[in-house]
PDB file of C-alpha atoms in Angstrom:
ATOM      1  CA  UNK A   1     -36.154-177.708   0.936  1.00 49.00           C
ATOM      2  CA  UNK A   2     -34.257-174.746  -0.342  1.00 49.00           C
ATOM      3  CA  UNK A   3     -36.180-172.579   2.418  1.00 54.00           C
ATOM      4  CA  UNK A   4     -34.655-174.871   5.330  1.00 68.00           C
ATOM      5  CA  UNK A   5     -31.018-174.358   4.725  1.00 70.00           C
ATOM      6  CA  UNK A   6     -29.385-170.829   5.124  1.00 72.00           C
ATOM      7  CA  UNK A   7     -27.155-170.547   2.989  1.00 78.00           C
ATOM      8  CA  UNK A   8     -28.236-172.987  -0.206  1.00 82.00           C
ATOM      9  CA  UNK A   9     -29.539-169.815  -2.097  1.00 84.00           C
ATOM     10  CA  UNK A  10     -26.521-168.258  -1.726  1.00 85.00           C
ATOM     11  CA  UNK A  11     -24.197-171.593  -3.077  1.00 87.00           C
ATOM     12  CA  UNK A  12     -26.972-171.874  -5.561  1.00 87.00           C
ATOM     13  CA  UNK A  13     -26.615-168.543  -6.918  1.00 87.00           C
ATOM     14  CA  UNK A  14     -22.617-168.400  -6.809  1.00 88.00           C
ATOM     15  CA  UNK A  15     -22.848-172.078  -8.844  1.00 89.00           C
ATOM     16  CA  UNK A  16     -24.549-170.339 -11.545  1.00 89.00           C
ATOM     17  CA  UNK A  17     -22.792-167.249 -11.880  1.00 90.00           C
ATOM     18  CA  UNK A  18     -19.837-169.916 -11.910  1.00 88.00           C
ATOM     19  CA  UNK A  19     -21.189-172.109 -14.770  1.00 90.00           C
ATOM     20  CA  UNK A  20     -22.260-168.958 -17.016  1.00 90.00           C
ATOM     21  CA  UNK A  21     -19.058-167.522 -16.780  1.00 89.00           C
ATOM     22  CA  UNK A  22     -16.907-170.927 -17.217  1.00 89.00           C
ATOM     23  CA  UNK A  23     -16.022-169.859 -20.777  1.00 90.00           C
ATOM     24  CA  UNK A  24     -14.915-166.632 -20.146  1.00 92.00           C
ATOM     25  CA  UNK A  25     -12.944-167.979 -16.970  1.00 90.00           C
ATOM     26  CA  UNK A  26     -11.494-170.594 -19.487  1.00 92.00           C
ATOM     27  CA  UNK A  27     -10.371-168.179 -21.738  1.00 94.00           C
ATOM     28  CA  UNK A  28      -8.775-166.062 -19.240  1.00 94.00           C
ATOM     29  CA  UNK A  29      -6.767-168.667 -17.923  1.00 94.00           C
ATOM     30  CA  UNK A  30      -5.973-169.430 -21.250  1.00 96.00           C
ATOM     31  CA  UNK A  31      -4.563-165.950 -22.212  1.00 97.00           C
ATOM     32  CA  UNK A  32      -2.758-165.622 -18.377  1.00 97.00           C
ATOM     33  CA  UNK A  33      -0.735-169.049 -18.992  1.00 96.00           C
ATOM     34  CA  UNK A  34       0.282-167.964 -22.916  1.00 97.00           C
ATOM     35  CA  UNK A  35       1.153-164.443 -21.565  1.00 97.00           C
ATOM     36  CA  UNK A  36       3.222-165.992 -18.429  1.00 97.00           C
ATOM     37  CA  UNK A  37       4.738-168.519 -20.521  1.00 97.00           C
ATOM     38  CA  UNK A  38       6.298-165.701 -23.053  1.00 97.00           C
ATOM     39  CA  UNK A  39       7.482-163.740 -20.288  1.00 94.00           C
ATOM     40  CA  UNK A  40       9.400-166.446 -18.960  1.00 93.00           C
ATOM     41  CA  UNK A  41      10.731-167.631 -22.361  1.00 94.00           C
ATOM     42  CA  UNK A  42      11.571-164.105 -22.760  1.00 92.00           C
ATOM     43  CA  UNK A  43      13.748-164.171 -19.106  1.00 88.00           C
ATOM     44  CA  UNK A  44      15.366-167.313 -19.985  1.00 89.00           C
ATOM     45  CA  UNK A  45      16.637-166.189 -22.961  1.00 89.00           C
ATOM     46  CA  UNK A  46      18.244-162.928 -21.520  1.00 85.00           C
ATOM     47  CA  UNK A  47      19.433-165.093 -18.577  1.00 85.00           C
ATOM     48  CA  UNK A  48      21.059-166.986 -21.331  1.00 85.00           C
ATOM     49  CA  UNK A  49      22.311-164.341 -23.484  1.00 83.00           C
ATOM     50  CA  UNK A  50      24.232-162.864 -20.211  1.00 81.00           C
ATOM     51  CA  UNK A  51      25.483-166.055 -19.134  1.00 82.00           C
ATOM     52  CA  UNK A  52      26.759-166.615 -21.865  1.00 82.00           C
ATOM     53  CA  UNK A  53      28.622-163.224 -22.202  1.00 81.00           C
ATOM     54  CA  UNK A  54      30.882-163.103 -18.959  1.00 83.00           C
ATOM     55  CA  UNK A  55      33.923-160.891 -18.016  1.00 84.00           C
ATOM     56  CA  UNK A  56      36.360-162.266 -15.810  1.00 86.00           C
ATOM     57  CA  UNK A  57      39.186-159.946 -13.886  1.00 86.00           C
ATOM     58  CA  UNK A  58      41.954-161.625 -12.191  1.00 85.00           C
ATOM     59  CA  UNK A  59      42.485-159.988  -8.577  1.00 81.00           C
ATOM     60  CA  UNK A  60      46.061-159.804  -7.604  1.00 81.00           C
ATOM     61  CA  UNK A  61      47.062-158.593  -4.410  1.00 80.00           C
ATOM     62  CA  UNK A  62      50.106-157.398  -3.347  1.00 78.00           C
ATOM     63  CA  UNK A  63      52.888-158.960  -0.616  1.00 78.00           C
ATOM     64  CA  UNK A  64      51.605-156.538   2.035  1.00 79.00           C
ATOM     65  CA  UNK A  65      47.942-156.607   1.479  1.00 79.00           C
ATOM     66  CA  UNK A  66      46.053-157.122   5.018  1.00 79.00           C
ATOM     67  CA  UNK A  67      42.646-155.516   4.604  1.00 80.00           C
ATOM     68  CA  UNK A  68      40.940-154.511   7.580  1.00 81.00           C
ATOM     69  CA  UNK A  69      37.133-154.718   8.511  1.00 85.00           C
ATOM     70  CA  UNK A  70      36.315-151.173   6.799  1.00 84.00           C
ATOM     71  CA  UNK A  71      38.237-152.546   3.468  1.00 82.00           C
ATOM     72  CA  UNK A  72      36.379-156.013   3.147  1.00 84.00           C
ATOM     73  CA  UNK A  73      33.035-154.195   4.046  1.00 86.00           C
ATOM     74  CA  UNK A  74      33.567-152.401   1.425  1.00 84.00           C
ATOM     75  CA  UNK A  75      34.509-154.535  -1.002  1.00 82.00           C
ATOM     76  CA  UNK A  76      31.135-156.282  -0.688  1.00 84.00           C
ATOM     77  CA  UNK A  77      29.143-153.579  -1.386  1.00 85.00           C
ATOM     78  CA  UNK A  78      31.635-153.185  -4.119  1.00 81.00           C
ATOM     79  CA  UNK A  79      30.343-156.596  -5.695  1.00 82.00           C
ATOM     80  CA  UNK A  80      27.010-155.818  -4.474  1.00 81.00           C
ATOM     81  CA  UNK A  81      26.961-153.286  -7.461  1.00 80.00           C
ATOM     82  CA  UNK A  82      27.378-155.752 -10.183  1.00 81.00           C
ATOM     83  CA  UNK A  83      24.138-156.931  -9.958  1.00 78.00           C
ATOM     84  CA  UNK A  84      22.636-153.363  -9.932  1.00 79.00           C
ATOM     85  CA  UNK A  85      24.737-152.394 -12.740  1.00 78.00           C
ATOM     86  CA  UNK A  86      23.780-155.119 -15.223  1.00 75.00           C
ATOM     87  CA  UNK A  87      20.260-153.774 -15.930  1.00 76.00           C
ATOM     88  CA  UNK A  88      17.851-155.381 -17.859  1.00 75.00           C
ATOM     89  CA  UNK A  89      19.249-158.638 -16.549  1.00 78.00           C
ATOM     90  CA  UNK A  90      17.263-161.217 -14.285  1.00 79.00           C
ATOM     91  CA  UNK A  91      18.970-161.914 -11.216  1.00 78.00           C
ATOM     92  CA  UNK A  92      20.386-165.168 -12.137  1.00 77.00           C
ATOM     93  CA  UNK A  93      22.201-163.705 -14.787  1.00 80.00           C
ATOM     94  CA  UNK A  94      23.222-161.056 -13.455  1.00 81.00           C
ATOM     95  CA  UNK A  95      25.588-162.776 -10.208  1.00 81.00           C
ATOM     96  CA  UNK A  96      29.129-161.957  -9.193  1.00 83.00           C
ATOM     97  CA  UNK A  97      30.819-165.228  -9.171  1.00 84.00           C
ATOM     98  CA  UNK A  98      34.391-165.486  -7.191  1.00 84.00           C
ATOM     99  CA  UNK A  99      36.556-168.160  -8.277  1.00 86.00           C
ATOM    100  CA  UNK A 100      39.825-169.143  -6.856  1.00 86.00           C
ATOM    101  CA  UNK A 101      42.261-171.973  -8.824  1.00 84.00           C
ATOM    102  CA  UNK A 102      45.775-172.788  -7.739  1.00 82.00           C
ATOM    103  CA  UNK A 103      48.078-172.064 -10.452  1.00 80.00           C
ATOM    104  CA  UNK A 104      52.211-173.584 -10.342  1.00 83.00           C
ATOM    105  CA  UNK A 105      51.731-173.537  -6.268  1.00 78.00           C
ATOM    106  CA  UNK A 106      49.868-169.967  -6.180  1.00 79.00           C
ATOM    107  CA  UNK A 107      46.724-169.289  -5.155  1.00 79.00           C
ATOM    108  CA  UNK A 108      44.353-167.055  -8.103  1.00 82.00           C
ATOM    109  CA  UNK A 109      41.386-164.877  -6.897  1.00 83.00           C
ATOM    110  CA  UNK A 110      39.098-164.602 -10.168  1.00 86.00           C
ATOM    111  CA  UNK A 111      36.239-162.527 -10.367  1.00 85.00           C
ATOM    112  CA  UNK A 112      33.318-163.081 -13.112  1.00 86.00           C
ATOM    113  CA  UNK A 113      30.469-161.103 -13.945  1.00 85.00           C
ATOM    114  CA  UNK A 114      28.387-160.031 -17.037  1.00 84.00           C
ATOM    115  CA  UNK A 115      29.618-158.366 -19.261  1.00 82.00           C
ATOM    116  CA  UNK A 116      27.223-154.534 -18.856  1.00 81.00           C
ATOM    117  CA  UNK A 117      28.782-154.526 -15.340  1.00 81.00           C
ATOM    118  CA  UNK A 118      32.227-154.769 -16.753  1.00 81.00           C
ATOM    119  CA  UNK A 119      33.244-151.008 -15.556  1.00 81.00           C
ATOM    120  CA  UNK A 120      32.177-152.421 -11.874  1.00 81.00           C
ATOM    121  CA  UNK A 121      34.020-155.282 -11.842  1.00 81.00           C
ATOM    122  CA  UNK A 122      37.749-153.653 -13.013  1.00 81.00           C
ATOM    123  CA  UNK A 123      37.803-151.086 -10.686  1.00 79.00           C
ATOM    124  CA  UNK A 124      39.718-151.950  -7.801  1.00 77.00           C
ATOM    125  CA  UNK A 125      37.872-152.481  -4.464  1.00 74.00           C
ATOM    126  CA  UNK A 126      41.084-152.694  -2.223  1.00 77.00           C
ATOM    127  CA  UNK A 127      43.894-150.563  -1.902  1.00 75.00           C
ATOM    128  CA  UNK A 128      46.617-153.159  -2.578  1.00 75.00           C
ATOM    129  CA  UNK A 129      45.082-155.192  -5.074  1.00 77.00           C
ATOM    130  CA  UNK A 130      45.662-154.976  -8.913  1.00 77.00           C
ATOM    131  CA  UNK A 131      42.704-155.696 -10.894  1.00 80.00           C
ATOM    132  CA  UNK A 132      43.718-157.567 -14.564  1.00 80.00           C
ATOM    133  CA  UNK A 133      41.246-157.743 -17.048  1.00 77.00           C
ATOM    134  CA  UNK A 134      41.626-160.793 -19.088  1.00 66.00           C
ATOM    135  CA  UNK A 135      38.999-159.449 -22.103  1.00 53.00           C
ATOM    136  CA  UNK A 136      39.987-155.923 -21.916  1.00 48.00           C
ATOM    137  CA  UNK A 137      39.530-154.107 -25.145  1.00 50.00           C
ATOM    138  CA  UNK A 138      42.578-153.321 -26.934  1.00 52.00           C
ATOM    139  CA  UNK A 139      41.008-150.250 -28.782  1.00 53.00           C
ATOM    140  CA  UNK A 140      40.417-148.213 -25.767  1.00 53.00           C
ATOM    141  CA  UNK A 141      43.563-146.452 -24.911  1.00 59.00           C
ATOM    142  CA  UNK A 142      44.533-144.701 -21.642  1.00 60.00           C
ATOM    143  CA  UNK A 143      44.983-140.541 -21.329  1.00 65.00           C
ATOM    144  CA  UNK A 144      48.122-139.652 -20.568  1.00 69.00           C
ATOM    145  CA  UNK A 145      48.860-136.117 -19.072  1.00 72.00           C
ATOM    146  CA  UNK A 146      52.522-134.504 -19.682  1.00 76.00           C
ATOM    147  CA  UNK A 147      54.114-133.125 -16.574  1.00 73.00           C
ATOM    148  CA  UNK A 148      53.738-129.502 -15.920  1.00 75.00           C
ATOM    149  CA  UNK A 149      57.044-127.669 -17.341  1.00 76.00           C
ATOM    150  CA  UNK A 150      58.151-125.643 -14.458  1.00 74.00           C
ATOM    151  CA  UNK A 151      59.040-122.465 -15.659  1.00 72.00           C
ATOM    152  CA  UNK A 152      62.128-120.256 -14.489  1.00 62.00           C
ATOM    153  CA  UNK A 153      62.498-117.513 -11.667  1.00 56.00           C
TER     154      UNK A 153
END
Protein backbone atom coordinates (compact mmCIF):
# COMPACT_ATOMS: atom_id res chain seq x y z
CA UNK A 1 0.00 0.00 0.00
CA UNK A 2 2.88 2.27 0.75
CA UNK A 3 4.14 1.57 -2.99
CA UNK A 4 0.71 3.05 -4.45
CA UNK A 5 0.83 6.49 -3.03
CA UNK A 6 3.64 9.00 -4.06
CA UNK A 7 4.34 10.73 -1.58
CA UNK A 8 3.48 8.43 1.78
CA UNK A 9 7.29 7.60 2.10
CA UNK A 10 8.09 10.92 2.13
CA UNK A 11 5.18 12.00 5.08
CA UNK A 12 6.29 8.78 6.62
CA UNK A 13 9.78 9.67 6.89
CA UNK A 14 9.24 13.51 7.88
CA UNK A 15 6.67 11.94 10.83
CA UNK A 16 9.54 10.21 12.23
CA UNK A 17 12.21 12.57 12.04
CA UNK A 18 9.31 14.69 13.77
CA UNK A 19 8.59 12.26 16.67
CA UNK A 20 12.48 11.57 17.38
CA UNK A 21 13.20 15.01 17.62
CA UNK A 22 9.90 16.10 19.72
CA UNK A 23 12.07 16.46 22.85
CA UNK A 24 14.60 18.44 21.56
CA UNK A 25 11.87 20.63 19.68
CA UNK A 26 10.19 20.82 23.21
CA UNK A 27 13.06 22.02 24.79
CA UNK A 28 13.81 24.58 22.31
CA UNK A 29 10.61 26.10 22.52
CA UNK A 30 11.03 25.96 26.00
CA UNK A 31 14.35 27.97 26.16
CA UNK A 32 12.93 30.56 23.10
CA UNK A 33 9.70 31.48 25.33
CA UNK A 34 12.00 31.89 28.82
CA UNK A 35 14.57 33.88 26.72
CA UNK A 36 11.65 36.11 24.97
CA UNK A 37 9.88 36.47 28.10
CA UNK A 38 13.15 38.12 29.93
CA UNK A 39 13.72 40.31 27.14
CA UNK A 40 10.45 41.72 27.35
CA UNK A 41 10.42 41.97 31.18
CA UNK A 42 13.66 43.56 30.66
CA UNK A 43 11.89 46.37 28.00
CA UNK A 44 9.09 46.93 30.26
CA UNK A 45 11.02 47.79 32.95
CA UNK A 46 13.21 50.42 31.06
CA UNK A 47 9.94 51.62 29.43
CA UNK A 48 8.98 52.11 32.99
CA UNK A 49 12.00 53.50 34.45
CA UNK A 50 11.82 56.38 31.56
CA UNK A 51 8.30 56.98 31.96
CA UNK A 52 8.61 57.48 34.97
CA UNK A 53 11.54 60.02 34.73
CA UNK A 54 10.07 62.86 32.40
CA UNK A 55 11.26 66.49 31.71
CA UNK A 56 8.79 68.91 30.85
CA UNK A 57 9.74 72.56 29.17
CA UNK A 58 7.13 75.11 28.96
CA UNK A 59 7.19 76.78 25.33
CA UNK A 60 6.43 80.41 25.41
CA UNK A 61 6.18 82.33 22.42
CA UNK A 62 6.39 85.73 21.94
CA UNK A 63 3.50 88.54 20.77
CA UNK A 64 4.92 88.49 17.23
CA UNK A 65 5.65 84.89 16.71
CA UNK A 66 4.16 83.72 13.14
CA UNK A 67 6.33 80.81 12.03
CA UNK A 68 6.41 80.07 8.53
CA UNK A 69 6.48 76.62 6.67
CA UNK A 70 10.49 76.38 6.86
CA UNK A 71 10.17 77.15 10.85
CA UNK A 72 7.42 74.46 11.72
CA UNK A 73 9.28 71.94 9.38
CA UNK A 74 11.81 72.35 11.32
CA UNK A 75 10.62 72.19 14.47
CA UNK A 76 9.44 68.63 13.78
CA UNK A 77 12.49 67.28 12.98
CA UNK A 78 13.47 69.16 16.03
CA UNK A 79 11.15 66.76 18.18
CA UNK A 80 11.94 64.06 15.88
CA UNK A 81 15.38 64.02 17.75
CA UNK A 82 14.07 63.23 21.12
CA UNK A 83 13.43 59.92 20.37
CA UNK A 84 16.92 59.40 18.78
CA UNK A 85 18.52 61.04 21.61
CA UNK A 86 17.11 58.93 24.45
CA UNK A 87 19.16 55.79 23.66
CA UNK A 88 18.80 52.71 25.23
CA UNK A 89 15.11 53.49 25.48
CA UNK A 90 12.23 51.44 23.70
CA UNK A 91 10.17 53.52 21.63
CA UNK A 92 7.31 53.85 23.91
CA UNK A 93 9.35 55.38 26.35
CA UNK A 94 11.11 57.29 24.59
CA UNK A 95 7.95 59.77 22.88
CA UNK A 96 7.75 63.54 22.71
CA UNK A 97 4.49 64.32 24.22
CA UNK A 98 2.94 68.04 23.53
CA UNK A 99 0.56 69.19 25.98
CA UNK A 100 -1.39 72.33 25.94
CA UNK A 101 -3.63 73.51 29.32
CA UNK A 102 -5.34 76.86 29.60
CA UNK A 103 -4.04 78.65 32.47
CA UNK A 104 -6.13 82.20 34.04
CA UNK A 105 -7.53 82.61 30.20
CA UNK A 106 -4.00 81.76 28.45
CA UNK A 107 -3.26 79.17 26.41
CA UNK A 108 0.26 76.88 27.69
CA UNK A 109 2.27 74.87 25.06
CA UNK A 110 4.11 72.09 27.27
CA UNK A 111 6.54 69.87 25.98
CA UNK A 112 7.52 66.39 27.80
CA UNK A 113 10.09 64.02 27.11
CA UNK A 114 12.56 61.68 28.97
CA UNK A 115 14.72 62.79 30.80
CA UNK A 116 18.45 61.57 28.53
CA UNK A 117 16.90 63.78 25.79
CA UNK A 118 16.65 66.68 28.13
CA UNK A 119 19.48 68.84 26.13
CA UNK A 120 16.98 68.25 22.95
CA UNK A 121 14.06 69.28 24.36
CA UNK A 122 15.39 72.97 25.96
CA UNK A 123 16.86 74.15 23.05
CA UNK A 124 14.69 76.34 21.27
CA UNK A 125 13.25 75.16 17.90
CA UNK A 126 11.71 78.62 16.85
CA UNK A 127 13.09 81.87 16.68
CA UNK A 128 10.53 83.65 18.90
CA UNK A 129 9.85 81.17 21.37
CA UNK A 130 11.39 80.97 24.93
CA UNK A 131 11.94 77.58 26.11
CA UNK A 132 11.44 77.30 30.31
CA UNK A 133 12.60 74.40 31.91
CA UNK A 134 10.52 73.57 34.84
CA UNK A 135 13.29 70.79 36.38
CA UNK A 136 16.29 72.65 35.37
CA UNK A 137 19.23 72.00 37.58
CA UNK A 138 20.12 74.70 39.81
CA UNK A 139 23.87 73.60 40.05
CA UNK A 140 24.70 74.18 36.51
CA UNK A 141 25.49 77.78 36.07
CA UNK A 142 25.71 79.82 32.83
CA UNK A 143 29.33 81.35 31.35
CA UNK A 144 29.35 84.70 31.27
CA UNK A 145 31.91 86.60 29.00
CA UNK A 146 33.02 90.33 30.07
CA UNK A 147 32.87 92.83 27.28
CA UNK A 148 35.99 93.52 25.42
CA UNK A 149 37.67 96.81 27.06
CA UNK A 150 38.27 98.97 24.12
CA UNK A 151 41.48 100.35 24.45
CA UNK A 152 42.57 104.07 23.56
CA UNK A 153 43.96 105.70 20.24
Amino acid sequence: MNAELPGAQLFFDAAHWIAWSSPYLAALVLIAGVVWVRRERKRSRLVHEALSDRVTVEVVPTSTFDPGEGEVGRWARHLGRVHHSAQGVPGRGSAARLRYSAEDGKMRCYLEGPATAAAVLAMPGFAEVEVRAHRAQRDIQPVRFPAPREEAK
